[in-house]
Amino acid sequence: MAEVIIVPSEQEAGRLVGDAIADLITDRPDAVLGLATGSTPLAVYRHLSDRVRRDGVDVSRVRGFALDEYVGLPAGHPESYRRVIEREVVEPVGFDPARIQVPHGDLEGIETAGERYEAAIREAGGIDLQILGIGRTGHIGFNEPGSSLASSTRVKTLTEETRADNARFFDSPEEVPMHCITQGIGTILRARHLVLLAFGAAKAEAVAAAVEGPVSTSAPGSAVQLHPHVTVVVDEAAAASLSQAPYYRHAWANKPAWQGI
Ligand code: GLP
């Protein structure tokens, strides 16, 4: 089962996961990270950039693969995930931009973009640690309900709920692209360690379905139950619908320190 850690705040989650990533990079300077966009992982990136500045963690050889991208946005659009990853992760943390890849959402070559991305991940030796958020629809990456649990990187159609949720980043809801290219659930499951973060009451149902519900394409996040090394980090509000919360707290309080996350 996934390890569930209930933390008092996003800052605390950022510290916990940011430290785990800093340790991974210290052990393996060319570690391969799976990077998520969205507001959820921002505290992790903030803490990691603090560690880089404060403790001199050398991130110059770290490689990274973003989870997903919109299809068809003009090059350099400020809300393209390529730009978001540059602005919110690569620049503040100080990663080498040449080592960080984002799926290609340009219409030209879109038919083969998924296969090319899978090949690039394979050539890098696979992803060591994949950061995940979860959408209100239960999606991970942009794998909306119904996505195959064996899927690889491919083009998907966004649900109207997800388009509405993401409309806040665009001038008008119509501007939110209809299609995206996303690592598949199979791709995500091939990463060696999954770290799923969620904060706030709006995520409580999606978190409970992912961690404790039946494994089902209707709840794409539930695929994490098929993975041998998953860490779920949630605040109290996002943990509110977890029936096993007392056990998760007990296990975390008594976890041997040497095990890490
Ligand atoms: C988007 C991203 C997901 C992310 C989700 C949740 O749809 N494609 O990767 O997990 O939003 O976003 P937030 O973290 O802002 O709640």
mmCIF file of C-alpha atoms in Angstrom, residues 14-257:
data_model
loop_
_atom_site.group_PDB
_atom_site.id
_atom_site.type_symbol
_atom_site.label_atom_id
_atom_site.label_comp_id
_atom_site.label_asym_id
_atom_site.label_seq_id
_atom_site.Cartn_x
_atom_site.Cartn_y
_atom_site.Cartn_z
ATOM 1 C CA GLY A 14 7.603 21.006 0.691
ATOM 2 C CA ARG A 15 10.297 20.494 3.292
ATOM 3 C CA LEU A 16 9.773 16.726 3.490
ATOM 4 C CA VAL A 17 9.711 16.079 -0.248
ATOM 5 C CA GLY A 18 12.262 18.786 -1.115
ATOM 6 C CA ASP A 19 14.722 17.204 1.346
ATOM 7 C CA ALA A 20 14.101 13.729 -0.128
ATOM 8 C CA ILE A 21 14.876 15.083 -3.606
ATOM 9 C CA ALA A 22 17.986 16.901 -2.344
ATOM 10 C CA ASP A 23 19.172 13.606 -0.769
ATOM 11 C CA LEU A 24 18.510 11.719 -4.010
ATOM 12 C CA ILE A 25 20.536 14.278 -5.992
ATOM 13 C CA THR A 26 23.357 14.170 -3.459
ATOM 14 C CA ASP A 27 23.516 10.359 -3.837
ATOM 15 C CA ARG A 28 23.057 10.445 -7.573
ATOM 16 C CA PRO A 29 24.008 13.805 -9.162
ATOM 17 C CA ASP A 30 22.528 12.867 -12.546
ATOM 18 C CA ALA A 31 19.212 11.682 -11.045
ATOM 19 C CA VAL A 32 16.179 11.759 -13.323
ATOM 20 C CA LEU A 33 13.188 13.639 -11.909
ATOM 21 C CA GLY A 34 9.612 13.561 -13.153
ATOM 22 C CA LEU A 35 8.296 17.103 -12.827
ATOM 23 C CA ALA A 36 4.675 18.121 -12.346
ATOM 24 C CA THR A 37 3.106 21.513 -12.994
ATOM 25 C CA GLY A 38 0.152 22.956 -11.068
ATOM 26 C CA SER A 39 0.122 24.807 -7.773
ATOM 27 C CA THR A 40 0.540 21.650 -5.664
ATOM 28 C CA PRO A 41 4.290 20.985 -6.094
ATOM 29 C CA LEU A 42 5.352 24.636 -5.755
ATOM 30 C CA ALA A 43 6.299 24.295 -2.069
ATOM 31 C CA VAL A 44 8.570 21.364 -3.015
ATOM 32 C CA TYR A 45 10.348 23.390 -5.701
ATOM 33 C CA ARG A 46 10.691 26.327 -3.287
ATOM 34 C CA HIS A 47 12.295 24.187 -0.607
ATOM 35 C CA LEU A 48 14.571 22.502 -3.120
ATOM 36 C CA SER A 49 15.795 25.874 -4.391
ATOM 37 C CA ASP A 50 16.432 26.929 -0.771
ATOM 38 C CA ARG A 51 18.509 23.784 -0.233
ATOM 39 C CA VAL A 52 20.472 24.478 -3.427
ATOM 40 C CA ARG A 53 21.235 28.023 -2.271
ATOM 41 C CA ARG A 54 21.800 27.243 1.403
ATOM 42 C CA ASP A 55 23.621 23.915 1.232
ATOM 43 C CA GLY A 56 25.133 24.095 -2.238
ATOM 44 C CA VAL A 57 23.351 20.952 -3.524
ATOM 45 C CA ASP A 58 24.784 20.550 -7.035
ATOM 46 C CA VAL A 59 21.869 20.214 -9.483
ATOM 47 C CA SER A 60 23.876 20.902 -12.640
ATOM 48 C CA ARG A 61 23.651 17.292 -13.905
ATOM 49 C CA VAL A 62 20.059 16.531 -12.874
ATOM 50 C CA ARG A 63 17.795 15.466 -15.719
ATOM 51 C CA GLY A 64 14.049 15.985 -15.775
ATOM 52 C CA PHE A 65 10.921 15.073 -17.689
ATOM 53 C CA ALA A 66 7.700 17.028 -17.349
ATOM 54 C CA LEU A 67 4.500 15.042 -17.059
ATOM 55 C CA ASP A 68 2.435 16.792 -19.663
ATOM 56 C CA GLU A 69 1.848 19.687 -22.054
ATOM 57 C CA TYR A 70 -1.005 21.371 -23.876
ATOM 58 C CA VAL A 71 -1.319 20.692 -27.598
ATOM 59 C CA GLY A 72 -1.331 23.553 -30.071
ATOM 60 C CA LEU A 73 -0.409 26.590 -27.957
ATOM 61 C CA PRO A 74 1.783 29.090 -29.809
ATOM 62 C CA ALA A 75 5.507 28.622 -29.071
ATOM 63 C CA GLY A 76 6.499 30.548 -25.935
ATOM 64 C CA HIS A 77 2.890 30.937 -24.698
ATOM 65 C CA PRO A 78 3.269 31.847 -20.997
ATOM 66 C CA GLU A 79 0.879 29.055 -19.936
ATOM 67 C CA SER A 80 2.502 26.321 -21.995
ATOM 68 C CA TYR A 81 3.900 23.820 -19.518
ATOM 69 C CA ARG A 82 7.324 24.283 -21.122
ATOM 70 C CA ARG A 83 7.264 27.925 -19.985
ATOM 71 C CA VAL A 84 5.674 27.051 -16.634
ATOM 72 C CA ILE A 85 8.366 24.447 -15.913
ATOM 73 C CA GLU A 86 11.087 26.939 -16.890
ATOM 74 C CA ARG A 87 9.599 29.708 -14.756
ATOM 75 C CA GLU A 88 8.556 27.732 -11.679
ATOM 76 C CA VAL A 89 11.130 24.946 -11.546
ATOM 77 C CA VAL A 90 14.174 25.245 -13.807
ATOM 78 C CA GLU A 91 15.011 28.905 -13.149
ATOM 79 C CA PRO A 92 14.423 29.015 -9.359
ATOM 80 C CA VAL A 93 16.115 25.673 -8.650
ATOM 81 C CA GLY A 94 18.923 26.250 -11.134
ATOM 82 C CA PHE A 95 18.567 23.103 -13.252
ATOM 83 C CA ASP A 96 20.337 23.040 -16.626
ATOM 84 C CA PRO A 97 17.507 23.844 -19.102
ATOM 85 C CA ALA A 98 19.124 21.585 -21.720
ATOM 86 C CA ARG A 99 18.605 18.575 -19.430
ATOM 87 C CA ILE A 100 14.913 19.210 -18.774
ATOM 88 C CA GLN A 101 12.447 17.910 -21.348
ATOM 89 C CA VAL A 102 8.754 18.625 -21.834
ATOM 90 C CA PRO A 103 6.516 16.654 -24.236
ATOM 91 C CA HIS A 104 6.252 18.438 -27.591
ATOM 92 C CA GLY A 105 2.780 19.907 -27.945
ATOM 93 C CA ASP A 106 3.393 21.549 -31.333
ATOM 94 C CA LEU A 107 0.933 20.365 -33.965
ATOM 95 C CA GLU A 108 3.769 19.598 -36.328
ATOM 96 C CA GLY A 109 5.027 16.126 -35.494
ATOM 97 C CA ILE A 110 2.365 15.562 -32.826
ATOM 98 C CA GLU A 111 1.629 12.070 -34.219
ATOM 99 C CA THR A 112 5.037 10.808 -33.095
ATOM 100 C CA ALA A 113 5.673 13.100 -30.121
ATOM 101 C CA GLY A 114 4.503 10.495 -27.590
ATOM 102 C CA GLU A 115 6.769 7.738 -28.880
ATOM 103 C CA ARG A 116 9.713 10.122 -29.029
ATOM 104 C CA TYR A 117 9.135 11.156 -25.418
ATOM 105 C CA GLU A 118 8.959 7.543 -24.263
ATOM 106 C CA ALA A 119 12.245 6.845 -26.080
ATOM 107 C CA ALA A 120 13.907 9.843 -24.401
ATOM 108 C CA ILE A 121 12.807 8.630 -20.949
ATOM 109 C CA ARG A 122 14.112 5.137 -21.722
ATOM 110 C CA GLU A 123 17.442 6.516 -22.967
ATOM 111 C CA ALA A 124 17.810 8.478 -19.717
ATOM 112 C CA GLY A 125 17.482 5.169 -17.840
ATOM 113 C CA GLY A 126 13.961 5.855 -16.563
ATOM 114 C CA ILE A 127 12.659 8.288 -13.959
ATOM 115 C CA ASP A 128 13.991 7.956 -10.399
ATOM 116 C CA LEU A 129 11.386 10.070 -8.624
ATOM 117 C CA GLN A 130 8.112 11.233 -10.121
ATOM 118 C CA ILE A 131 6.282 14.144 -8.494
ATOM 119 C CA LEU A 132 2.510 14.005 -8.976
ATOM 120 C CA GLY A 133 -0.425 16.244 -8.203
ATOM 121 C CA ILE A 134 -3.995 15.087 -8.622
ATOM 122 C CA GLY A 135 -6.845 16.868 -10.365
ATOM 123 C CA ARG A 136 -10.376 17.128 -8.994
ATOM 124 C CA THR A 137 -11.452 14.566 -11.605
ATOM 125 C CA GLY A 138 -8.839 12.205 -10.138
ATOM 126 C CA HIS A 139 -6.437 12.687 -13.030
ATOM 127 C CA ILE A 140 -2.689 12.284 -12.696
ATOM 128 C CA GLY A 141 -0.662 14.047 -15.360
ATOM 129 C CA PHE A 142 -3.501 14.695 -17.777
ATOM 130 C CA ASN A 143 -4.759 11.093 -17.666
ATOM 131 C CA GLU A 144 -8.457 11.721 -17.292
ATOM 132 C CA PRO A 145 -10.905 9.068 -16.015
ATOM 133 C CA GLY A 146 -11.060 6.203 -18.487
ATOM 134 C CA SER A 147 -7.343 6.323 -19.290
ATOM 135 C CA SER A 148 -5.777 2.903 -19.682
ATOM 136 C CA LEU A 149 -3.678 1.887 -16.705
ATOM 137 C CA ALA A 150 -1.080 0.632 -19.218
ATOM 138 C CA SER A 151 -1.008 3.824 -21.317
ATOM 139 C CA SER A 152 2.162 5.502 -22.569
ATOM 140 C CA THR A 153 2.767 9.137 -23.539
ATOM 141 C CA ARG A 154 0.048 10.165 -26.000
ATOM 142 C CA VAL A 155 -2.426 12.848 -26.989
ATOM 143 C CA LYS A 156 -5.622 13.032 -24.914
ATOM 144 C CA THR A 157 -8.774 15.150 -24.918
ATOM 145 C CA LEU A 158 -9.249 17.158 -21.723
ATOM 146 C CA THR A 159 -12.518 16.909 -19.806
ATOM 147 C CA GLU A 160 -14.589 20.058 -19.571
ATOM 148 C CA GLU A 161 -14.037 20.072 -15.754
ATOM 149 C CA THR A 162 -10.277 20.177 -16.216
ATOM 150 C CA ARG A 163 -10.558 22.889 -18.883
ATOM 151 C CA ALA A 164 -12.740 24.902 -16.482
ATOM 152 C CA ASP A 165 -10.269 24.357 -13.593
ATOM 153 C CA ASN A 166 -7.383 25.525 -15.762
ATOM 154 C CA ALA A 167 -9.275 28.486 -17.281
ATOM 155 C CA ARG A 168 -7.932 30.684 -14.462
ATOM 156 C CA PHE A 169 -4.555 30.697 -16.183
ATOM 157 C CA PHE A 170 -5.936 31.926 -19.515
ATOM 158 C CA ASP A 171 -7.688 35.124 -20.608
ATOM 159 C CA SER A 172 -10.884 33.229 -21.406
ATOM 160 C CA PRO A 173 -12.126 29.637 -20.890
ATOM 161 C CA GLU A 174 -12.243 29.081 -24.666
ATOM 162 C CA GLU A 175 -8.497 29.612 -24.850
ATOM 163 C CA VAL A 176 -7.789 26.473 -22.790
ATOM 164 C CA PRO A 177 -6.639 23.885 -25.319
ATOM 165 C CA MET A 178 -8.920 20.917 -25.996
ATOM 166 C CA HIS A 179 -6.012 18.467 -26.263
ATOM 167 C CA CYS A 180 -2.914 17.664 -24.291
ATOM 168 C CA ILE A 181 0.010 15.279 -24.501
ATOM 169 C CA THR A 182 0.668 13.437 -21.270
ATOM 170 C CA GLN A 183 2.854 10.704 -19.894
ATOM 171 C CA GLY A 184 0.585 7.678 -19.653
ATOM 172 C CA ILE A 185 -0.321 5.866 -16.477
ATOM 173 C CA GLY A 186 1.982 3.059 -17.609
ATOM 174 C CA THR A 187 4.784 5.626 -18.027
ATOM 175 C CA ILE A 188 4.169 6.973 -14.529
ATOM 176 C CA LEU A 189 4.154 3.465 -13.061
ATOM 177 C CA ARG A 190 7.610 2.803 -14.583
ATOM 178 C CA ALA A 191 9.162 5.570 -12.430
ATOM 179 C CA ARG A 192 11.032 4.088 -9.465
ATOM 180 C CA HIS A 193 9.405 6.226 -6.749
ATOM 181 C CA LEU A 194 6.092 8.069 -6.961
ATOM 182 C CA VAL A 195 5.402 11.052 -4.697
ATOM 183 C CA LEU A 196 1.804 12.223 -4.899
ATOM 184 C CA LEU A 197 0.928 15.499 -3.182
ATOM 185 C CA ALA A 198 -2.492 17.015 -2.524
ATOM 186 C CA PHE A 199 -3.713 19.909 -0.417
ATOM 187 C CA GLY A 200 -7.114 21.319 0.430
ATOM 188 C CA ALA A 201 -10.633 19.999 0.852
ATOM 189 C CA ALA A 202 -11.345 20.047 -2.894
ATOM 190 C CA LYS A 203 -8.878 17.145 -3.303
ATOM 191 C CA ALA A 204 -10.178 14.971 -0.433
ATOM 192 C CA GLU A 205 -12.420 12.734 -2.558
ATOM 193 C CA ALA A 206 -9.823 12.290 -5.297
ATOM 194 C CA VAL A 207 -7.186 11.370 -2.690
ATOM 195 C CA ALA A 208 -9.453 8.810 -0.973
ATOM 196 C CA ALA A 209 -10.357 7.249 -4.320
ATOM 197 C CA ALA A 210 -6.676 7.110 -5.321
ATOM 198 C CA VAL A 211 -5.376 5.612 -2.090
ATOM 199 C CA GLU A 212 -8.249 3.517 -0.720
ATOM 200 C CA GLY A 213 -10.723 3.038 -3.563
ATOM 201 C CA PRO A 214 -10.760 0.172 -6.016
ATOM 202 C CA VAL A 215 -8.043 0.292 -8.679
ATOM 203 C CA SER A 216 -9.980 1.533 -11.652
ATOM 204 C CA THR A 217 -9.648 3.570 -14.817
ATOM 205 C CA SER A 218 -12.489 5.691 -13.385
ATOM 206 C CA ALA A 219 -10.027 6.984 -10.776
ATOM 207 C CA PRO A 220 -6.691 7.304 -12.615
ATOM 208 C CA GLY A 221 -4.880 8.155 -9.367
ATOM 209 C CA SER A 222 -5.779 4.696 -8.027
ATOM 210 C CA ALA A 223 -3.102 3.284 -10.337
ATOM 211 C CA VAL A 224 -0.566 4.265 -7.682
ATOM 212 C CA GLN A 225 -1.784 1.232 -5.703
ATOM 213 C CA LEU A 226 -0.071 -0.944 -8.321
ATOM 214 C CA HIS A 227 3.328 0.608 -7.608
ATOM 215 C CA PRO A 228 5.726 -0.805 -4.989
ATOM 216 C CA HIS A 229 7.108 2.546 -3.783
ATOM 217 C CA VAL A 230 4.573 5.346 -3.393
ATOM 218 C CA THR A 231 4.578 8.251 -0.947
ATOM 219 C CA VAL A 232 1.370 10.264 -0.643
ATOM 220 C CA VAL A 233 1.799 13.588 1.175
ATOM 221 C CA VAL A 234 -1.423 15.409 2.092
ATOM 222 C CA ASP A 235 -2.576 18.113 4.468
ATOM 223 C CA GLU A 236 -5.395 17.557 6.966
ATOM 224 C CA ALA A 237 -8.063 18.880 4.585
ATOM 225 C CA ALA A 238 -7.020 16.606 1.716
ATOM 226 C CA ALA A 239 -6.837 13.668 4.158
ATOM 227 C CA ALA A 240 -10.378 14.229 5.445
ATOM 228 C CA SER A 241 -11.985 11.325 3.537
ATOM 229 C CA LEU A 242 -9.296 8.713 4.280
ATOM 230 C CA SER A 243 -10.772 5.952 6.424
ATOM 231 C CA GLN A 244 -7.344 4.621 7.489
ATOM 232 C CA ALA A 245 -5.982 8.025 8.605
ATOM 233 C CA PRO A 246 -5.350 6.907 12.229
ATOM 234 C CA TYR A 247 -3.183 4.058 10.964
ATOM 235 C CA TYR A 248 -1.254 6.313 8.556
ATOM 236 C CA ARG A 249 -0.488 8.706 11.414
ATOM 237 C CA HIS A 250 0.576 5.810 13.660
ATOM 238 C CA ALA A 251 2.847 4.305 10.994
ATOM 239 C CA TRP A 252 4.484 7.660 10.218
ATOM 240 C CA ALA A 253 5.011 8.492 13.912
ATOM 241 C CA ASN A 254 6.766 5.156 14.390
ATOM 242 C CA LYS A 255 8.704 4.951 11.158
ATOM 243 C CA PRO A 256 12.394 4.155 11.588
ATOM 244 C CA ALA A 257 14.315 7.307 10.569
#
